[in-house]
Coordinates of C-alpha atoms and ligand atoms in Angstrom, one line a residue:
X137 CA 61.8 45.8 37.7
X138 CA 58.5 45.6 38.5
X139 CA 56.5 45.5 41.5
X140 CA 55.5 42.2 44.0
X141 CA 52.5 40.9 42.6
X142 CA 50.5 39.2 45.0
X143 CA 47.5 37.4 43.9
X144 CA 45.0 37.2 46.7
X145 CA 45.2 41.3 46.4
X146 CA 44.5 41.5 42.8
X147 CA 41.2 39.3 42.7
X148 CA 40.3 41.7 46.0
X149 CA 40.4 44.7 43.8
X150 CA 38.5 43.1 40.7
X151 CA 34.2 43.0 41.3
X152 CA 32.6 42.6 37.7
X153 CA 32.4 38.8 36.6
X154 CA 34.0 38.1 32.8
X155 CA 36.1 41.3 32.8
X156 CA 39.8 40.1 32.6
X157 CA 42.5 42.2 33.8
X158 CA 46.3 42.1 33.2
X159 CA 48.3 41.7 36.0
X160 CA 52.0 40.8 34.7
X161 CA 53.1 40.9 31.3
X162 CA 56.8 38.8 30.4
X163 CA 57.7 37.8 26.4
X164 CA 54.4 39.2 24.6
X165 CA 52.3 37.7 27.0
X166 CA 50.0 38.6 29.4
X167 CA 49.4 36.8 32.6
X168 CA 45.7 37.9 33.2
X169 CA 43.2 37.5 36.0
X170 CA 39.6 37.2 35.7
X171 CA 36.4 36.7 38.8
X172 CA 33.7 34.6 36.7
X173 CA 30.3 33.2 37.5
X174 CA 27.6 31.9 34.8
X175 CA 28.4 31.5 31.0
X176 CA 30.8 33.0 29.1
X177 CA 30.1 32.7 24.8
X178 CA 31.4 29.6 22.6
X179 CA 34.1 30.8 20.5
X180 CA 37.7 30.1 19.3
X181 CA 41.5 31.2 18.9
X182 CA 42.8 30.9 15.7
X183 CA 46.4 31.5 16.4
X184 CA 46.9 31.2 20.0
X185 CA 46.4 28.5 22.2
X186 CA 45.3 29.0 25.6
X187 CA 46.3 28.6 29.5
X188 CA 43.9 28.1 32.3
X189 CA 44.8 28.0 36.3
X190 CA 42.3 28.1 38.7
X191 CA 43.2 30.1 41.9
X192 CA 39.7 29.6 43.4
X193 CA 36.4 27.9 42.8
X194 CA 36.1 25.7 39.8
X195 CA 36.3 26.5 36.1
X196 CA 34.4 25.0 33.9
X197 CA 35.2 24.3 29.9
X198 CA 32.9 22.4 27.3
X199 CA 34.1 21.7 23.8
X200 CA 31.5 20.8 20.4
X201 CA 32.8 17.1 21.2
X202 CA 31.1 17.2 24.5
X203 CA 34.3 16.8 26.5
X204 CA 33.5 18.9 29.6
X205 CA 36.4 19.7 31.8
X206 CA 36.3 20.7 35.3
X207 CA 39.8 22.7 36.7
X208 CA 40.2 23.3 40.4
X209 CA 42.8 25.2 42.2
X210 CA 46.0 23.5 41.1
X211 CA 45.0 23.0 38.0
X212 CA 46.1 23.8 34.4
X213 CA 44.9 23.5 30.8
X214 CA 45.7 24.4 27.7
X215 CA 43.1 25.1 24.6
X216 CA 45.1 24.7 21.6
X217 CA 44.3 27.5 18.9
X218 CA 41.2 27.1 16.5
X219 CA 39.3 24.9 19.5
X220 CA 35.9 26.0 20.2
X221 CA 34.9 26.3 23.8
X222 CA 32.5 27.5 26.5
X223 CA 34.0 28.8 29.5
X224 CA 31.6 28.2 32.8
X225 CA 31.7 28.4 36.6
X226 CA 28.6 27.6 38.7
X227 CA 29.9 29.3 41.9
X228 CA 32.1 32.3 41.7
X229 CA 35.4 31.3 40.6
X230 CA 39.2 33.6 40.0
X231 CA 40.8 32.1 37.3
X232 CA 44.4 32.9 35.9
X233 CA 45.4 32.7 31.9
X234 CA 48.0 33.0 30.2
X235 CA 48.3 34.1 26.1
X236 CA 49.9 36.5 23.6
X237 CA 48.7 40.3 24.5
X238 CA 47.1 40.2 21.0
X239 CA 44.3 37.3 22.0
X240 CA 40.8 38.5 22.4
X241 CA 39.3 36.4 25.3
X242 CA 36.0 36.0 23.0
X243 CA 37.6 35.2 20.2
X244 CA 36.2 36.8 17.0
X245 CA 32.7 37.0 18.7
X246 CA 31.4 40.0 20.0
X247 CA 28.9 39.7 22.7
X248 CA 27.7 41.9 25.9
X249 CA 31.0 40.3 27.6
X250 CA 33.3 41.0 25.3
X251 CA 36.2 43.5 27.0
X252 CA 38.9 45.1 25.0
X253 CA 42.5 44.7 25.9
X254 CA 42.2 48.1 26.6
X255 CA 40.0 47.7 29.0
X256 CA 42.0 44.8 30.0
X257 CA 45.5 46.6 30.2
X258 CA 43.7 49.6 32.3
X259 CA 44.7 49.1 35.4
X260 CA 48.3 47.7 34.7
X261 CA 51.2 49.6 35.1
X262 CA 53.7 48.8 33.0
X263 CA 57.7 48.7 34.9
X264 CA 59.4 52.0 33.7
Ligands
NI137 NI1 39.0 31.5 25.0

């Protein structure tokens, strides 16, 4: 079994903005937990779609066909694979997601953000 997961304490522990961490993982997937503020990089999913949740702040998404999609605490939203988008937050912002262990959260681009599930996985202990 593993341990209580409580969410407040987990965004506590995490300081550095676009880093995801893994915080639960059920099925293949990883329930991940990210602080963000400013621009991520445009890029895509080919084979996994992705979920959003905001526990605090705002969340911001843009997509090529200038949809631009705001999610607040309560919130959820799903980029289906091979969608391009821009994830954003003007203020600081703890968002939640949701995908298969194997998605990169820049997609195939590599920029100064980019963190690998390594570093994702780090600080996750898996239930023995
Ligand atoms: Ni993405």
């Amino acid at each position: 079994m593993s341990d209580l997961l409580n969410l407040d304490a987990a965004f506590v522990e995490i300081t550095e903005y676009w880093s995801p961490r893994v915080v639960a993982v059920a099925n293949g997937q990883y329930l991940k937990i990210a602080r963000v503020k400013g621009e991520l990089v445009w890029h895509a999913h080919a084979d996994e779609d992705e979920l959003f949740m905001v526990h605090r702040g705002t969340f911001g998404l843009k997509f090529r066909d200038g949809r631009d999609i705001r999610l607040r605490p309560g919130d959820v939203f799903v980029v289906p694979r091979g969608v391009e988008h821009f994830p954003y937050a003007e203020e600081e912002t703890e968002v939640i997601f949701f995908e298969p262990a194997s998605t990169k959260h820049t997609g195939d681009v590599i920029s100064e953000k980019t963190r690998s599930i390594e570093e994702q996985v780090r600080h996750f202990s898996r239930p023995s």
